Coordinates of C-alpha atoms in Angstrom, one line a residue:
M8 CA 20.0 -44.4 45.4
D9 CA 19.3 -46.3 48.5
F10 CA 15.6 -47.1 48.4
P11 CA 14.3 -49.5 51.0
N12 CA 16.8 -52.4 50.9
C13 CA 18.3 -51.3 47.7
T14 CA 21.7 -51.8 49.0
E15 CA 20.9 -55.0 50.8
G16 CA 22.1 -56.9 47.9
G17 CA 25.1 -54.6 47.5
F18 CA 26.1 -53.1 50.6
A19 CA 24.5 -55.5 53.2
T20 CA 27.4 -58.1 52.4
N21 CA 30.1 -55.4 53.0
S22 CA 30.6 -56.5 56.6
S23 CA 31.2 -60.0 55.4
S24 CA 33.9 -58.7 52.8
G25 CA 36.3 -57.6 55.5
N26 CA 38.6 -60.5 54.8
D27 CA 38.9 -59.4 51.2
T28 CA 39.9 -56.0 52.4
A29 CA 42.7 -57.5 54.6
E30 CA 43.9 -59.4 51.6
A31 CA 43.9 -56.4 49.2
P32 CA 47.5 -55.5 50.0
G33 CA 48.7 -58.9 48.9
N34 CA 46.7 -58.7 45.7
P35 CA 47.9 -55.9 43.6
P36 CA 45.5 -56.5 40.6
A37 CA 42.5 -56.2 43.0
A38 CA 43.9 -53.2 44.7
Q39 CA 44.6 -51.5 41.2
G40 CA 41.1 -52.4 40.1
K41 CA 39.6 -50.8 43.2
I42 CA 41.7 -47.6 42.7
L43 CA 40.5 -47.4 38.9
L44 CA 36.9 -47.8 40.0
T45 CA 37.2 -45.0 42.5
L46 CA 38.7 -42.7 40.0
T47 CA 36.0 -43.6 37.4
L48 CA 33.2 -43.0 39.8
S49 CA 34.9 -39.8 41.1
V50 CA 35.1 -38.5 37.5
L51 CA 31.4 -39.3 37.0
A52 CA 30.6 -37.3 40.3
V53 CA 32.6 -34.3 39.2
L54 CA 31.1 -34.2 35.6
T55 CA 27.6 -34.5 37.1
T56 CA 28.4 -31.5 39.4
I57 CA 29.9 -29.2 36.7
I58 CA 27.1 -30.0 34.0
N59 CA 24.3 -29.4 36.5
C60 CA 25.9 -26.1 37.6
L61 CA 26.2 -24.9 34.1
V62 CA 22.5 -25.6 33.5
I63 CA 21.5 -23.7 36.7
S64 CA 23.9 -20.8 36.0
A65 CA 22.7 -20.5 32.3
I66 CA 19.0 -20.1 33.5
I67 CA 19.9 -17.6 36.1
V68 CA 22.0 -15.2 34.0
T69 CA 20.2 -15.6 30.7
R70 CA 17.0 -13.5 30.5
K71 CA 15.9 -15.4 27.4
L72 CA 15.7 -18.5 29.5
H73 CA 13.5 -17.1 32.2
H74 CA 10.5 -19.2 31.4
P75 CA 8.3 -21.5 33.5
A76 CA 9.3 -24.4 31.5
N77 CA 12.9 -23.7 32.3
Y78 CA 12.2 -23.3 35.9
L79 CA 11.3 -27.0 36.0
I80 CA 14.6 -27.8 34.2
C81 CA 16.4 -25.7 36.6
S82 CA 14.8 -27.5 39.6
L83 CA 15.7 -30.9 38.1
A84 CA 19.2 -29.7 37.8
V85 CA 19.3 -28.6 41.4
T86 CA 18.1 -32.0 42.4
D87 CA 20.7 -33.8 40.3
L88 CA 23.4 -31.5 41.7
L89 CA 22.3 -32.6 45.2
V90 CA 22.7 -36.2 44.2
A91 CA 26.2 -35.4 42.8
V92 CA 27.5 -33.5 45.8
L93 CA 25.8 -35.2 48.8
V94 CA 25.0 -38.8 47.6
M95 CA 27.8 -39.9 45.1
P96 CA 30.9 -39.0 47.2
V97 CA 29.6 -40.8 50.2
S98 CA 28.8 -43.9 48.0
I99 CA 32.3 -43.8 46.6
V100 CA 33.8 -43.9 50.2
Y101 CA 31.3 -46.7 51.1
I102 CA 32.4 -48.8 48.1
Q103 CA 36.2 -48.1 48.7
K104 CA 36.1 -49.0 52.5
E105 CA 33.7 -51.9 52.0
T106 CA 32.2 -51.1 55.4
W107 CA 30.5 -48.1 57.0
V108 CA 32.9 -45.8 58.8
M109 CA 31.1 -42.5 59.2
G110 CA 28.7 -43.1 62.1
W111 CA 24.9 -43.6 62.6
L112 CA 24.0 -39.8 62.0
V113 CA 25.7 -39.6 58.7
C114 CA 24.2 -42.7 57.5
T115 CA 20.7 -41.4 58.4
V116 CA 21.4 -38.2 56.6
W117 CA 22.8 -39.9 53.6
L118 CA 20.1 -42.3 53.2
S119 CA 17.5 -39.5 53.5
V120 CA 19.1 -37.4 50.9
D121 CA 19.7 -40.3 48.7
I122 CA 16.2 -41.5 48.6
T123 CA 14.5 -38.2 48.5
C124 CA 16.8 -36.6 45.8
C125 CA 16.5 -39.6 43.4
T126 CA 12.9 -39.9 43.9
C127 CA 12.6 -36.2 43.3
S128 CA 14.6 -36.4 40.0
I129 CA 12.5 -39.2 38.6
L130 CA 9.3 -37.2 39.6
H131 CA 10.8 -34.1 37.9
L132 CA 11.0 -36.0 34.7
A133 CA 7.2 -36.9 34.8
V134 CA 6.2 -33.2 35.7
I135 CA 8.3 -32.0 32.7
A136 CA 6.4 -34.5 30.5
L137 CA 3.2 -33.3 31.7
D138 CA 4.1 -29.6 31.2
R139 CA 5.2 -30.4 27.7
Y140 CA 2.1 -32.3 27.0
R141 CA -0.2 -29.4 28.1
A142 CA 1.8 -26.9 26.1
I143 CA 1.3 -28.8 22.8
T144 CA -2.3 -30.1 23.2
D145 CA -3.8 -26.9 24.9
A146 CA -1.3 -24.3 23.8
V147 CA -3.6 -21.3 23.9
A148 CA -5.3 -21.8 27.3
Y149 CA -2.2 -23.3 28.9
A150 CA 0.0 -20.3 27.8
R151 CA -2.2 -18.0 30.2
K152 CA -1.8 -20.5 33.1
R153 CA 2.0 -21.3 32.5
T154 CA 3.3 -18.9 34.9
G155 CA 6.2 -18.9 37.3
A156 CA 4.0 -19.3 40.3
R157 CA 2.3 -22.4 38.7
A158 CA 5.8 -23.8 37.9
G159 CA 6.8 -23.2 41.6
A160 CA 3.7 -25.0 42.9
M161 CA 4.6 -28.0 40.6
I162 CA 8.1 -28.1 42.0
G163 CA 6.7 -28.0 45.5
V164 CA 4.3 -30.8 44.8
V165 CA 7.1 -32.9 43.5
W166 CA 9.3 -32.3 46.5
L167 CA 6.4 -33.0 48.9
L168 CA 5.7 -36.3 47.0
S169 CA 9.2 -37.2 47.3
V170 CA 9.4 -36.8 51.0
L171 CA 6.2 -38.7 51.5
I172 CA 7.7 -41.6 49.5
S173 CA 11.1 -41.5 51.2
T174 CA 9.8 -41.0 54.8
P175 CA 8.4 -44.6 55.6
P176 CA 11.7 -46.4 54.7
L177 CA 13.6 -44.1 57.0
L178 CA 11.2 -44.5 59.9
W179 CA 11.3 -48.3 59.3
R180 CA 15.1 -48.3 59.5
H181 CA 14.9 -46.0 62.8
H182 CA 12.7 -48.6 64.5
S183 CA 14.4 -51.7 63.0
V184 CA 17.2 -52.9 65.4
D185 CA 18.7 -55.2 62.7
S186 CA 19.4 -52.2 60.5
L187 CA 21.3 -50.2 63.1
E188 CA 24.7 -52.0 62.6
E189 CA 27.8 -49.9 63.0
N190 CA 29.6 -51.3 59.9
E191 CA 26.8 -51.0 57.4
C192 CA 24.3 -48.3 56.2
I193 CA 21.3 -50.0 54.8
I194 CA 17.5 -50.5 55.3
R195 CA 16.5 -54.1 55.7
H196 CA 12.9 -55.4 55.1
H197 CA 11.3 -58.3 53.5
H198 CA 7.7 -57.0 53.2
V199 CA 6.1 -57.0 49.8
A200 CA 3.5 -54.3 50.5
F201 CA 6.4 -52.1 51.7
T202 CA 8.4 -52.9 48.6
L203 CA 5.4 -52.1 46.2
Y204 CA 4.8 -48.8 48.0
T205 CA 8.2 -47.5 47.5
T206 CA 9.1 -48.8 44.1
L207 CA 5.5 -47.9 42.6
G208 CA 5.7 -44.4 43.9
A209 CA 9.2 -43.7 43.1
F210 CA 9.5 -45.3 39.8
Y211 CA 6.9 -47.4 38.1
L212 CA 3.9 -45.0 38.4
P213 CA 6.1 -42.0 37.0
L214 CA 7.4 -44.3 34.3
L215 CA 3.9 -45.2 33.2
L216 CA 2.8 -41.5 33.3
I217 CA 6.0 -40.6 31.2
L218 CA 5.3 -43.3 28.6
I219 CA 1.7 -42.2 28.2
L220 CA 2.4 -38.5 28.1
Y221 CA 5.3 -38.8 25.6
Y222 CA 3.3 -41.1 23.3
K223 CA 0.4 -38.5 23.3
I224 CA 3.1 -35.7 22.6
Y225 CA 4.3 -37.7 19.6
R226 CA 0.9 -38.2 18.3
A227 CA -0.1 -34.6 18.8
A228 CA 3.1 -33.4 17.0
Q229 CA 2.5 -35.9 14.2
T230 CA -1.0 -34.6 13.7
L231 CA 0.3 -31.1 13.7
Y232 CA 2.7 -32.0 11.0
M233 CA 0.1 -33.7 8.9
R234 CA -2.2 -30.6 9.3
R235 CA 0.6 -28.4 8.1
E236 CA 1.2 -30.6 5.2
A237 CA -2.4 -30.6 4.1
S238 CA -2.6 -26.7 4.4
R239 CA 0.5 -26.2 2.3
A240 CA -0.8 -28.7 -0.3
S241 CA -4.2 -27.0 -0.3
R242 CA -2.5 -23.5 -0.8
H243 CA -0.2 -24.7 -3.4
S244 CA -3.0 -26.3 -5.4
C245 CA -5.1 -23.2 -5.2
M246 CA -2.2 -20.9 -6.3
A247 CA -1.3 -23.2 -9.3
S248 CA -5.0 -23.3 -10.5
S249 CA -5.2 -19.6 -10.5
N250 CA -2.5 -19.1 -12.7
G251 CA -0.4 -17.0 -10.3
S252 CA -3.4 -14.7 -9.4
A253 CA -2.8 -15.5 -5.7
I254 CA 0.2 -13.3 -5.7
P255 CA -0.5 -10.0 -4.2
S256 CA -0.1 -7.0 -6.3
A257 CA -0.3 -3.2 -5.8
H258 CA -3.8 -2.1 -5.2
P259 CA -5.5 0.4 -7.5
A260 CA -6.2 3.9 -6.1
G261 CA -9.3 3.7 -3.8
E262 CA -9.2 0.0 -3.6
G263 CA -9.4 -1.4 0.0
P264 CA -7.0 -3.9 1.5
R265 CA -6.7 -7.4 -0.1
S266 CA -9.2 -9.8 1.2
P267 CA -8.1 -13.1 2.6
D268 CA -7.1 -15.9 0.4
P269 CA -10.3 -17.9 -0.3
C270 CA -8.2 -21.1 -0.6
M271 CA -6.8 -20.8 3.0
N272 CA -7.4 -24.1 4.9
P273 CA -9.2 -23.5 8.1
A274 CA -6.7 -26.0 9.7
E275 CA -4.1 -23.2 9.2
K276 CA -5.7 -21.3 12.0
S277 CA -4.4 -23.9 14.5
D278 CA -0.7 -23.6 13.5
S279 CA 1.8 -22.2 16.0
T280 CA 2.4 -18.5 16.5
E281 CA 6.0 -19.0 14.9
E282 CA 4.2 -20.4 11.7
R283 CA 1.7 -17.5 11.4
E284 CA 4.5 -14.8 11.9
R285 CA 6.5 -16.5 9.1
D286 CA 3.5 -16.5 6.7
R287 CA 3.0 -12.8 7.5
D288 CA 6.7 -12.0 6.7
R289 CA 6.5 -13.9 3.5
D290 CA 3.3 -11.8 2.5
R291 CA 5.2 -8.5 3.3
V292 CA 8.0 -9.7 1.0
R293 CA 5.7 -10.7 -1.9
V294 CA 4.0 -7.2 -1.6
R295 CA 7.3 -5.5 -1.8
V296 CA 8.5 -7.6 -4.7
S297 CA 5.2 -7.0 -6.7
K298 CA 5.4 -3.2 -6.4
P299 CA 7.4 -2.7 -9.7
V300 CA 4.7 -4.4 -11.8
R301 CA 3.3 -1.1 -13.0
R302 CA 6.7 0.1 -14.3
K303 CA 8.1 -3.1 -15.6
S304 CA 5.4 -5.3 -16.9
H305 CA 7.7 -8.0 -18.2
W306 CA 8.3 -8.9 -14.5
S307 CA 4.7 -9.7 -14.1
E308 CA 4.6 -11.8 -17.4
S309 CA 7.6 -13.7 -16.4
R310 CA 6.0 -14.5 -13.0
R311 CA 2.8 -15.5 -14.5
S312 CA 4.3 -17.8 -17.0
G313 CA 6.5 -19.4 -14.2
A314 CA 3.3 -19.9 -12.1
G315 CA 1.4 -21.4 -15.1
G316 CA 4.2 -23.7 -15.8
G317 CA 4.3 -25.0 -12.2
G318 CA 8.2 -24.8 -11.9
G319 CA 8.8 -21.3 -10.8
S320 CA 10.8 -20.2 -7.7
R321 CA 7.5 -20.0 -5.8
Q322 CA 7.1 -23.8 -6.0
S323 CA 10.6 -24.4 -4.8
Q324 CA 10.0 -22.2 -1.7
L325 CA 6.8 -24.0 -0.9
S326 CA 8.6 -27.4 -1.5
Q327 CA 11.0 -26.4 1.3
G328 CA 8.3 -26.0 4.0
P329 CA 7.5 -29.8 4.3
R330 CA 11.3 -30.6 4.4
I331 CA 11.9 -28.2 7.2
S332 CA 8.8 -29.3 9.2
G333 CA 9.9 -33.1 8.6
S334 CA 13.3 -32.2 10.0
R335 CA 11.7 -30.6 13.1
E336 CA 9.3 -33.7 13.7
R337 CA 12.4 -36.0 13.4
K338 CA 14.3 -34.0 15.9
A339 CA 11.5 -33.9 18.3
A340 CA 11.0 -37.6 18.0
S341 CA 14.8 -38.2 18.6
T342 CA 14.7 -36.1 21.7
L343 CA 11.8 -38.1 23.1
G344 CA 13.4 -41.3 22.3
L345 CA 16.6 -40.2 24.0
I346 CA 14.7 -38.9 27.1
L347 CA 12.9 -42.3 27.4
G348 CA 15.8 -44.4 26.6
A349 CA 18.1 -42.9 29.2
F350 CA 15.5 -42.9 31.8
V351 CA 14.6 -46.5 31.3
V352 CA 18.1 -47.8 30.9
C353 CA 19.4 -46.1 34.0
W354 CA 16.6 -46.9 36.4
L355 CA 14.7 -49.9 35.3
P356 CA 17.4 -52.5 36.1
F357 CA 17.7 -51.1 39.6
F358 CA 14.0 -51.2 40.3
I359 CA 13.6 -54.7 38.8
K360 CA 16.4 -55.8 41.2
E361 CA 14.6 -54.1 44.0
V362 CA 11.3 -56.0 43.4
V363 CA 13.1 -59.4 42.8
V364 CA 15.4 -59.1 45.9
N365 CA 12.8 -58.0 48.2
T366 CA 9.9 -60.4 47.2
C367 CA 12.1 -63.6 46.5
G368 CA 13.6 -64.9 49.8
S369 CA 16.1 -67.1 47.9
C370 CA 17.1 -64.4 45.4
D371 CA 20.3 -62.4 45.9
I372 CA 22.9 -60.8 43.9
S373 CA 26.5 -59.9 44.1
I374 CA 28.0 -56.9 45.6
E375 CA 29.5 -55.8 42.4
T376 CA 26.1 -56.1 40.5
A377 CA 24.3 -54.2 43.2
D378 CA 26.9 -51.4 43.1
F379 CA 26.7 -51.3 39.3
L380 CA 22.8 -51.0 39.2
T381 CA 23.0 -48.3 42.0
W382 CA 25.4 -46.1 39.9
L383 CA 23.6 -46.9 36.8
G384 CA 20.7 -45.0 38.4
Y385 CA 23.0 -42.2 39.5
L386 CA 24.2 -41.8 35.9
N387 CA 20.8 -40.5 35.1
S388 CA 21.6 -37.3 37.0
L389 CA 24.5 -36.7 34.6
I390 CA 22.4 -37.5 31.5
N391 CA 19.4 -35.4 32.3
P392 CA 20.9 -32.0 32.0
L393 CA 22.6 -33.1 28.7
I394 CA 19.4 -34.3 27.0
Y395 CA 17.2 -31.4 28.2
T396 CA 19.7 -28.8 27.0
I397 CA 21.8 -30.1 24.1
F398 CA 18.9 -29.8 21.7
N399 CA 17.9 -26.4 22.7
E400 CA 19.4 -23.5 20.8
D401 CA 18.8 -20.9 23.6
F402 CA 20.8 -23.1 26.0
K403 CA 23.6 -23.6 23.5
K404 CA 24.0 -19.9 23.0
A405 CA 23.8 -19.4 26.6
F406 CA 26.6 -21.9 27.3
Q407 CA 28.7 -20.3 24.6
R408 CA 28.4 -16.8 26.1
M409 CA 29.1 -18.2 29.5
M410 CA 32.3 -19.8 28.1
R411 CA 33.3 -16.4 26.8
C412 CA 32.8 -15.0 30.2
N413 CA 29.9 -12.6 29.1
H414 CA 28.0 -10.8 31.8
Y415 CA 24.2 -10.9 32.4
L416 CA 22.5 -11.6 29.1

């Protein structure tokens, strides 16, 4: 990612390393190391291309994945694919040659795509966090607003902001004579305001937004989990105190439908649709099981005795609920941790370097360090599709069907 002067510490010194290139043939270990580095970076570029293509294809051919939230994932995969196809290969050639050999026009296009796509990838992560936050904290109202058109508008805003952030550096380079060297492709500047504008818009503000949103998501999920625990505990206590009378039984002739459970916790109403459907399915199963009561009274007696003792199968069934929910919450927390961890590890070192190098006149880093930090940021385009799909069962099934060459799903 070549943000303003992002390669100044890395590639700006390439012109001064021409002597090293000339000495490479007489230095086999250095030549072998360069070949190994080129192969490693090429493998990363190929893997990034393949995985993002798989995500895009899965969303296109799988009907179950046609959801506004997945449209954002698809747009992120497209952005990361552009990084893998248009940015990484040129960077590999630049590192291999240690000088720019593709002309001024290709340099301008490469810098434009690099800055815009990397910024867009980062902003996509912030928009996805915002979408998930709204879906959890305002589920009912946001479900009506969460349409394909709204997702498209969010994607359009992300690309517009990316262009606005990336345009000033390119304009600066176009009007800066020092940056138009034939043997290098960089953007030179030493203005603090310019550095703050680009780094804040491209990384630090999105990072702050992501941290706040995912913290709120974690707290909301934790609150929902505690609410479910309280509701289940209240229901279990009511059923135990009534000595099994809460089990639905066949209604006598002429009697109306069973009234709602008076021990139902009002907080249960805020549970998800999936939870309510599971409760209704459980009630239907209980009704079917309780129908033989009039023919075999000893069934009813055994159930009553089990309920009174507090150790029947009904208690074991209820005790499984918290464990399942706890596992779900731990999985969600792990996913959030991976998303934040990968994002911070990949991009924070690069942008710290950007601020330090561009605000400290005497500070500089080696070409190897600059190249490493740049590719560490590129690596996020490989990690993004893995994190956002590997924990999703629908994506896993779609990938499996695609591997078996099934048609439209």
